[in-house]
Coordinates of C-alpha atoms and ligand atoms in Angstrom, one line a residue:
M5 CA 100.0 130.3 77.7
I6 CA 100.0 131.7 74.3
D7 CA 96.7 132.7 72.9
F8 CA 96.8 131.1 69.5
S9 CA 93.5 132.6 68.3
E10 CA 95.0 136.1 68.4
L11 CA 97.4 135.1 65.7
G12 CA 94.8 134.1 63.2
L13 CA 96.6 131.0 62.2
P14 CA 95.5 127.4 62.4
E15 CA 96.8 126.0 65.7
D16 CA 98.8 123.2 64.1
H17 CA 100.6 125.7 61.9
L18 CA 102.1 128.2 64.3
H19 CA 105.6 129.3 64.8
F20 CA 107.4 132.3 66.3
A21 CA 104.1 133.1 68.0
T22 CA 105.4 134.6 71.2
D23 CA 106.8 137.6 72.8
A24 CA 109.0 138.5 69.9
H25 CA 108.6 137.0 66.5
S26 CA 106.7 139.0 64.1
A27 CA 108.9 138.0 61.2
D28 CA 107.7 135.3 58.8
V29 CA 111.1 134.0 58.3
C30 CA 114.0 133.9 60.7
T31 CA 117.1 133.9 58.7
F32 CA 120.6 133.3 60.0
E33 CA 123.5 134.5 57.8
L34 CA 126.1 131.8 58.3
P35 CA 129.9 132.4 58.5
D36 CA 130.5 130.9 55.0
G37 CA 128.0 133.3 53.4
S38 CA 125.2 130.7 53.1
K39 CA 121.9 131.1 54.9
L40 CA 119.8 129.0 57.2
Q41 CA 116.1 129.7 57.3
A42 CA 113.6 128.7 59.9
K43 CA 110.3 129.7 58.3
Q44 CA 106.9 130.3 59.6
E45 CA 106.1 127.0 57.9
L46 CA 108.4 125.4 60.4
R47 CA 106.4 122.3 61.4
T48 CA 104.6 122.6 64.6
G49 CA 102.0 120.6 66.3
A50 CA 99.0 121.1 68.5
G51 CA 98.9 119.7 72.0
L52 CA 102.7 119.9 72.4
G53 CA 102.8 122.5 75.1
T54 CA 105.0 125.6 75.0
G55 CA 107.6 123.8 72.9
A56 CA 105.2 123.7 69.9
V57 CA 106.3 127.2 68.9
Q58 CA 109.6 129.0 68.7
W59 CA 110.3 131.6 71.4
Q60 CA 112.2 134.8 71.4
S61 CA 115.1 133.8 73.6
G62 CA 115.8 130.7 71.5
T63 CA 116.3 132.8 68.5
A64 CA 118.3 135.4 70.4
L65 CA 120.6 132.8 71.9
A66 CA 121.1 131.2 68.4
Q67 CA 121.9 134.6 66.9
A68 CA 124.3 135.4 69.8
L69 CA 126.1 132.1 69.3
L70 CA 126.4 132.9 65.6
D71 CA 127.6 136.5 66.1
S72 CA 130.0 136.2 69.0
S73 CA 133.5 135.4 67.9
D74 CA 134.4 135.2 71.6
L75 CA 132.3 132.1 71.7
E76 CA 134.2 130.1 69.1
R77 CA 136.2 128.5 71.8
L78 CA 133.1 127.5 73.7
V79 CA 131.6 125.8 70.7
A80 CA 134.3 124.5 68.3
S81 CA 135.0 120.9 68.9
K82 CA 132.9 120.8 72.0
R83 CA 130.1 118.5 73.3
V84 CA 126.9 120.6 73.4
L85 CA 123.6 119.9 75.0
E86 CA 120.4 122.0 74.5
L87 CA 117.7 121.6 77.2
G88 CA 114.1 122.3 76.4
C89 CA 114.9 123.0 72.8
G90 CA 111.3 123.3 71.7
C91 CA 110.3 122.5 68.2
A92 CA 113.0 124.6 66.5
A93 CA 116.2 123.8 68.5
L94 CA 117.9 126.9 67.0
P95 CA 120.8 127.3 69.5
A96 CA 121.6 123.6 69.0
T97 CA 121.4 124.0 65.2
I98 CA 123.7 127.0 65.2
S99 CA 126.2 125.2 67.5
A100 CA 126.4 122.4 65.0
I101 CA 127.2 124.9 62.3
K102 CA 129.8 126.6 64.5
G103 CA 131.8 123.4 64.6
A104 CA 130.7 121.6 67.8
A105 CA 131.9 118.0 68.0
S106 CA 128.5 116.8 68.9
V107 CA 125.2 118.4 69.7
V108 CA 122.2 116.8 71.5
A109 CA 119.0 118.8 71.4
T110 CA 116.5 117.6 74.0
D111 CA 113.0 118.2 75.1
V112 CA 110.1 116.1 76.4
A113 CA 109.6 112.9 74.3
K114 CA 106.4 114.0 72.6
L115 CA 108.2 116.9 70.9
I116 CA 111.1 114.9 69.5
P117 CA 109.5 113.7 66.2
L118 CA 108.7 117.3 65.5
V119 CA 112.2 118.5 66.4
L120 CA 113.6 115.8 64.1
A121 CA 111.4 116.9 61.2
N122 CA 112.5 120.5 61.7
L123 CA 116.2 119.6 61.9
R124 CA 115.8 117.7 58.6
E125 CA 114.1 120.7 57.1
Y126 CA 117.0 123.0 58.1
G127 CA 119.3 120.7 56.3
Q128 CA 117.3 121.2 53.1
T129 CA 117.3 125.0 53.2
P130 CA 118.0 126.1 49.6
G131 CA 121.5 127.5 49.2
L132 CA 122.8 126.0 52.4
S133 CA 126.4 125.0 51.8
D134 CA 127.4 121.4 51.7
A135 CA 129.7 122.0 54.6
N136 CA 126.9 123.2 56.7
K137 CA 124.6 120.4 55.6
H138 CA 127.3 118.0 56.5
A139 CA 127.8 119.7 59.9
L140 CA 124.0 119.4 60.7
A141 CA 123.7 115.8 59.5
S142 CA 126.8 114.6 61.3
T143 CA 126.8 116.3 64.6
L144 CA 123.2 117.0 65.5
E145 CA 120.8 114.6 67.2
A146 CA 117.5 115.0 69.1
R147 CA 116.8 113.0 72.3
P148 CA 114.0 113.0 74.9
L149 CA 115.0 114.5 78.2
D150 CA 112.3 115.3 80.7
W151 CA 114.1 117.1 83.6
T152 CA 111.9 115.3 86.1
S153 CA 112.7 111.8 84.8
E154 CA 115.5 110.4 86.9
E155 CA 116.0 107.7 84.3
E156 CA 116.3 110.0 81.3
V157 CA 118.6 112.4 83.2
R158 CA 120.8 109.5 84.3
S159 CA 121.0 108.1 80.8
L160 CA 121.9 111.4 79.3
T161 CA 124.5 112.2 81.9
A162 CA 126.1 108.8 82.1
D163 CA 129.2 109.9 80.3
A164 CA 131.3 111.2 83.1
R165 CA 132.9 113.9 81.0
G166 CA 129.7 116.0 81.0
F167 CA 128.8 118.6 78.3
D168 CA 131.2 121.5 77.6
L169 CA 128.3 123.8 76.6
V170 CA 124.8 123.5 77.9
L171 CA 122.2 125.8 76.2
C172 CA 118.8 126.6 77.6
A173 CA 116.5 129.2 76.2
D174 CA 113.2 130.4 77.6
C175 CA 112.8 127.4 79.9
V176 CA 112.2 129.1 83.2
D177 CA 108.6 130.1 83.0
E178 CA 107.0 126.8 83.6
S179 CA 106.8 126.3 87.4
E180 CA 108.9 126.7 90.4
A181 CA 109.2 122.9 90.9
L182 CA 110.5 122.6 87.3
L183 CA 113.1 125.3 87.9
L184 CA 114.6 123.2 90.7
A185 CA 114.6 120.1 88.4
L186 CA 116.2 122.2 85.6
A187 CA 118.9 123.5 87.9
D188 CA 119.7 119.9 88.9
V189 CA 119.9 118.8 85.3
I190 CA 122.3 121.6 84.5
S191 CA 124.4 120.6 87.5
A192 CA 124.4 116.9 86.4
S193 CA 125.2 117.6 82.8
L194 CA 127.7 120.5 82.9
A195 CA 131.4 119.5 82.6
P196 CA 133.8 120.8 85.3
S197 CA 135.2 123.4 83.0
G198 CA 132.0 123.8 81.0
V199 CA 129.6 126.8 80.5
A200 CA 125.9 126.8 80.5
L201 CA 124.3 129.7 78.6
V202 CA 120.8 130.4 79.8
A203 CA 118.6 132.9 78.0
S204 CA 115.4 134.1 79.5
G205 CA 112.4 135.9 77.9
A206 CA 110.8 139.1 78.9
R207 CA 107.9 137.5 80.7
S208 CA 109.8 135.6 83.2
Q209 CA 112.0 138.0 85.3
R210 CA 110.6 136.8 88.7
L211 CA 111.1 133.1 87.8
M212 CA 114.5 133.9 86.4
A213 CA 115.5 135.4 89.7
L214 CA 114.3 132.2 91.4
F215 CA 116.1 130.1 88.9
L216 CA 119.4 132.0 89.5
T217 CA 119.0 131.2 93.2
A218 CA 118.3 127.5 92.4
L219 CA 121.5 127.4 90.3
R220 CA 123.5 128.9 93.1
R221 CA 122.0 126.4 95.5
V222 CA 123.4 123.5 93.5
G223 CA 126.8 125.2 93.7
L224 CA 127.0 126.9 90.3
D225 CA 128.1 130.5 89.7
T226 CA 126.0 132.8 87.5
T227 CA 127.0 135.9 85.6
E228 CA 124.7 138.1 83.6
L229 CA 125.9 138.7 80.0
A230 CA 125.2 141.4 77.5
P231 CA 123.6 140.3 74.2
S232 CA 127.1 140.1 72.8
L233 CA 127.5 137.4 75.5
R234 CA 130.3 139.4 77.2
P235 CA 129.9 139.8 81.0
L236 CA 127.7 142.7 81.9
P237 CA 128.9 145.2 84.4
A238 CA 127.0 144.9 87.7
A239 CA 125.3 148.3 87.4
E240 CA 124.0 147.5 83.9
A241 CA 122.8 144.1 85.0
A242 CA 120.8 145.7 87.8
E243 CA 119.3 148.1 85.3
R244 CA 118.4 145.2 82.9
A245 CA 116.7 143.3 85.7
R246 CA 114.3 146.3 86.1
H247 CA 113.2 146.2 82.5
N248 CA 110.7 143.7 81.3
D249 CA 111.3 144.0 77.7
A250 CA 114.5 142.2 76.8
T251 CA 116.0 138.8 76.6
R252 CA 118.6 138.3 79.3
F253 CA 121.5 136.0 79.1
F254 CA 123.5 134.3 81.9
A255 CA 126.6 132.3 82.0
V256 CA 126.5 129.4 84.5
T257 CA 129.8 127.8 85.5
W258 CA 131.4 125.8 88.3
P259 CA 133.4 128.0 90.6
D260 CA 136.0 125.4 91.1
A261 CA 136.6 123.1 88.2
D262 CA 138.8 120.7 90.2
G263 CA 136.1 120.4 92.9
A264 CA 133.5 119.8 90.2
R265 CA 135.7 117.1 88.7
A266 CA 135.9 115.3 92.0
A267 CA 132.2 115.7 92.6
R268 CA 131.5 114.3 89.1
A269 CA 133.8 111.4 89.6
A270 CA 132.1 110.8 93.0
R271 CA 128.7 110.9 91.4
A272 CA 129.8 108.5 88.7
V273 CA 130.8 106.0 91.3
G274 CA 128.1 106.8 93.8
E275 CA 125.2 106.7 91.4
I276 CA 126.1 104.0 89.0
G277 CA 128.4 101.9 91.0
S278 CA 126.2 99.4 92.6
P279 CA 128.5 97.1 94.5
R280 CA 128.0 94.1 92.2
A281 CA 128.6 96.2 89.2
V282 CA 132.1 97.1 90.2
G283 CA 135.2 95.2 89.4
E284 CA 138.8 95.8 90.4
I285 CA 141.8 95.2 88.2
G286 CA 144.9 94.6 90.1
S287 CA 143.8 93.4 93.5
P288 CA 146.7 91.6 95.3
R289 CA 145.4 88.2 94.4
A290 CA 144.9 89.1 90.7
V291 CA 148.4 90.6 90.6
G292 CA 149.8 87.6 92.4
E293 CA 148.4 85.4 89.7
I294 CA 149.6 87.3 86.8
G295 CA 152.7 89.2 87.8
S296 CA 156.3 88.2 87.8
P297 CA 157.7 87.8 91.3
R298 CA 159.1 91.2 91.2
A299 CA 155.8 92.7 90.1
V300 CA 154.0 90.9 92.9
G301 CA 156.5 92.2 95.4
E302 CA 156.2 95.8 94.2
I303 CA 152.6 96.0 93.3
G304 CA 150.9 93.5 95.5
S305 CA 152.7 94.2 98.7
P306 CA 150.6 95.8 101.5
R307 CA 152.5 99.0 101.0
A308 CA 151.7 99.2 97.4
V309 CA 148.1 98.1 97.8
G310 CA 147.4 100.3 100.7
V311 CA 148.7 103.1 98.5
P312 CA 148.5 106.6 99.7
G313 CA 147.2 107.3 96.2
T314 CA 144.2 105.0 96.7
A315 CA 143.4 106.3 100.1
S316 CA 143.6 109.9 99.2
A317 CA 141.7 109.3 96.0
L318 CA 138.9 107.8 98.0
R319 CA 139.1 110.6 100.6
R320 CA 138.8 113.2 97.9
L321 CA 135.6 111.7 96.8
D322 CA 132.4 112.1 98.9
H323 CA 131.2 109.5 101.3
A324 CA 128.9 107.8 98.8
A325 CA 131.7 107.4 96.4
V326 CA 134.0 106.1 99.1
A327 CA 131.3 103.5 100.0
S328 CA 131.0 102.2 96.4
A329 CA 134.6 102.6 95.5
A330 CA 135.8 100.9 98.7
A331 CA 133.5 98.0 97.9
V332 CA 135.9 97.1 95.2
G333 CA 138.8 96.6 97.5
T334 CA 139.2 92.9 98.2
Q335 CA 139.1 91.9 101.8
S336 CA 142.7 90.8 101.7
A337 CA 143.8 94.1 100.4
T338 CA 141.9 96.0 103.1
A339 CA 143.2 93.7 105.8
A340 CA 146.7 94.1 104.6
S341 CA 146.4 97.8 104.5
P342 CA 145.7 100.0 107.5
V343 CA 145.4 102.9 105.2
A344 CA 142.7 101.4 103.0
A345 CA 141.0 99.7 106.0
D346 CA 140.7 103.2 107.5
V347 CA 138.3 104.3 104.7
I348 CA 136.4 101.1 104.4
S349 CA 133.7 100.6 107.1
E350 CA 132.5 97.2 108.2
E351 CA 129.2 97.5 106.5
I352 CA 130.9 98.2 103.2
S353 CA 133.1 95.1 103.4
D354 CA 129.9 93.0 103.5
V355 CA 129.1 94.0 100.0
I356 CA 132.3 92.6 98.5
S357 CA 130.8 89.8 96.6
E358 CA 133.7 87.8 95.3
E359 CA 137.3 87.7 94.3
M360 CA 138.2 86.5 90.9
A361 CA 141.4 86.1 88.9
A362 CA 142.0 88.8 86.3
M363 CA 145.0 88.2 84.2
W364 CA 145.2 91.3 82.1
G365 CA 144.5 90.5 78.5
D366 CA 143.3 87.0 79.3
E367 CA 140.1 86.5 77.3
S368 CA 138.8 83.7 79.5
H369 CA 139.3 85.7 82.7
I370 CA 137.6 88.7 81.1
A371 CA 134.7 86.5 79.9
A372 CA 134.3 85.1 83.4
L373 CA 134.3 88.5 85.0
L374 CA 131.7 89.7 82.5
A375 CA 129.6 86.6 83.1
A376 CA 129.8 87.2 86.8
N377 CA 128.1 90.5 86.2
G378 CA 125.3 89.1 84.2
G379 CA 127.1 89.3 80.9
R380 CA 127.4 93.1 80.9
G381 CA 130.3 95.5 81.4
Y382 CA 130.9 97.0 84.8
D383 CA 129.7 100.5 85.5
V384 CA 132.9 101.3 87.4
V385 CA 136.2 99.6 87.1
V386 CA 138.8 100.6 89.7
A387 CA 142.5 100.0 89.4
C388 CA 144.9 101.4 92.0
D389 CA 148.6 101.6 91.8
V390 CA 148.9 98.9 89.2
I391 CA 151.4 100.6 86.9
Y392 CA 155.0 100.3 88.0
K393 CA 157.9 98.6 86.2
Q394 CA 155.6 96.5 84.0
V395 CA 156.7 95.6 80.5
E396 CA 155.0 97.2 77.6
E397 CA 152.7 94.3 76.7
V398 CA 151.4 94.0 80.2
L399 CA 150.5 97.7 80.3
I400 CA 148.8 97.5 76.9
A401 CA 146.9 94.4 78.1
L402 CA 145.8 96.4 81.2
A403 CA 144.3 99.2 79.1
A404 CA 142.7 96.7 76.8
T405 CA 141.2 94.8 79.8
Q406 CA 139.8 98.0 81.3
Q407 CA 138.2 98.8 78.0
R408 CA 136.6 95.3 77.8
L409 CA 135.4 95.3 81.3
M410 CA 133.8 98.8 81.3
L411 CA 130.2 99.0 80.3
S412 CA 129.9 100.5 76.9
P413 CA 128.6 103.1 76.7
G414 CA 128.6 104.8 80.0
G415 CA 131.2 102.8 81.9
V416 CA 133.9 104.6 83.9
C417 CA 137.4 103.4 85.0
M418 CA 139.1 105.1 87.8
L419 CA 142.8 104.6 88.0
A420 CA 144.8 105.9 91.0
Y421 CA 148.4 106.3 89.9
E422 CA 151.5 107.4 91.7
F423 CA 154.6 108.4 89.8
R424 CA 157.6 106.7 91.3
G425 CA 160.3 107.8 88.9
E426 CA 161.2 106.1 85.7
F427 CA 158.1 107.4 84.0
F428 CA 159.5 106.0 80.8
D429 CA 158.3 102.6 81.9
D430 CA 154.8 103.8 82.5
V431 CA 154.4 105.7 79.3
A432 CA 153.2 102.6 77.4
Y433 CA 150.2 102.4 79.6
F434 CA 149.2 106.1 79.2
D435 CA 149.7 105.8 75.4
A436 CA 147.4 102.8 75.3
A437 CA 144.8 104.4 77.6
N438 CA 144.8 107.7 75.8
E439 CA 144.3 105.9 72.5
R440 CA 141.2 104.2 73.9
F441 CA 139.6 106.6 76.4
E442 CA 138.7 110.1 77.2
V443 CA 140.5 111.0 80.3
T444 CA 139.8 113.4 83.2
P445 CA 142.8 113.8 85.4
L446 CA 142.4 114.9 89.0
S447 CA 145.6 115.8 90.8
L448 CA 146.0 114.2 94.2
G449 CA 149.0 116.3 95.0
E450 CA 152.4 115.1 96.1
Y451 CA 153.2 111.9 97.9
E452 CA 153.6 112.5 101.6
G453 CA 154.9 109.2 102.9
D454 CA 158.3 108.0 103.9
L455 CA 159.5 107.6 100.4
K456 CA 158.9 111.3 99.6
D457 CA 161.1 112.6 96.9
P458 CA 161.5 116.4 97.5
S459 CA 161.5 117.0 93.8
D460 CA 158.0 115.4 93.4
E461 CA 155.2 117.9 93.1
E462 CA 152.2 116.4 91.4
S463 CA 153.1 112.8 91.7
R464 CA 149.7 111.3 92.4
W465 CA 146.8 111.3 90.1
L466 CA 143.3 109.9 89.9
Y467 CA 142.5 109.4 86.2
T468 CA 138.8 108.9 85.3
Y469 CA 138.5 107.2 82.0
T470 CA 135.4 107.0 79.8
H471 CA 134.9 105.5 76.4
K472 CA 135.7 107.7 73.4
Ligands
LIG514 C1 109.0 128.3 76.3 S1 109.5 126.8 75.6 C2 111.1 127.3 74.9 C3 111.4 126.4 73.8 C4 112.7 126.8 73.1 N1 113.9 126.7 74.0 C5 112.7 128.1 72.4 O1 113.4 129.1 72.9 O2 111.9 128.3 71.5 C6 109.9 125.9 77.0 C7 110.4 124.5 76.7 O3 110.6 123.8 77.9 C8 110.2 122.4 77.7 N2 109.9 121.8 79.0 C9 109.0 122.1 79.9 N3 109.0 121.2 80.9 C10 110.0 120.3 80.6 C11 110.5 119.2 81.3 N4 110.0 118.7 82.4 N5 111.5 118.5 80.7 C12 112.1 119.0 79.6 N6 111.6 120.0 78.9 C13 110.6 120.7 79.4 C14 108.9 122.6 76.9 O4 108.6 121.4 76.2 C15 109.4 123.7 75.9 O5 109.9 123.2 74.8

């Protein structure tokens, strides 16, 4: 812990009190020539733990984000999360100024009022340009996130896209148990192609080594970076690890973005898809009720329902996801399809609660489906192989129905799609979906059944949609 008395300042008025900051004012020269100041008068509070003061690595990470032009692409238009932001949230603040689409600064709940007060103060720095004031006001928010609170972690990571950039400065010197929780939070929040930048202070080399191990255990890759945030050659990294006097930076990434995407989709289903909270659009009965005879024949036939796309989509997910996702298949669909039945065990079929009509775009059906789920949207909506030779209005109604049925915010729709030629017909759906949702595509590879067209390569996809 910091010895506040050494600093000769009243305890509720301390800032940069730690292993670095001797300066009274920490000034960031911003790209547009204006300045942002975090002063010693930065509001702090007693009894708020280590987050009550600004630490060296937070400032160093903020400065690195500001200086490194290589990092533009990591920040600009991205979704950014800072973990354990402390009272000053400097890396989050600089990310907002560097053009992030959204920035969430997080720490334990008791710190959040202080964080908010400081963020407001940054916005009032004399001479700060209007553009930067606007960037701070429009993109930056502060939210409570205790790494050990399942509920807070789940709520923050409910958006299946994850965060493109996760920032974490000086957070590894608390306790070993917390390191494991922090590694889990990074894994739960980091988007498949995202990067977490972790900065660690001089005091915490041993814990940092444990933390790197914890990150690898949850499947993440770690690379040590130079202060310019470029990768550090291995020999230099080893040398740095021997010194106890410098901030160290690490990039944390998923080794396999596609695998991470599948795992994320699986988690979205496995964690939030309680059987009752799942609805399927386009089960055979629903299709039978809404479609033209031809549409029923093509879409609702056993072959089309037991789609290879569905089965392999489910197979690509882990077992928990299969359990939940399979629960949305209607019994008639599974009975009709040996392929689907194959992935749906008996115990799972018990949880299928009911079948209901769902004419896409029909408000009374949508209202009944929502009412059946206690008046709220569904956590997961699944639609498999429902797009084929439909007219434009039907496809738009399908996208609109997905949007209405998905819990907002946080709902996910998974759509298994197989391209069967004549993409033109299907385009209306994708236009309507892209307008409404953020999409994460997962290639399921080529169709391998009897109807295989040798020219097809990536003809099957699992699209995971989340609200914009
Ligand atoms: C050494 S401070 C670093 C603060 C800030 N990143 C900086 O560089 O100034 C460690 C931070 O981790 C936060 N922290 C500790 N345990 C936490 C937990 N369980 N959940 C979330 N944050 C936690 C503390 O509140 C504190 O803000």
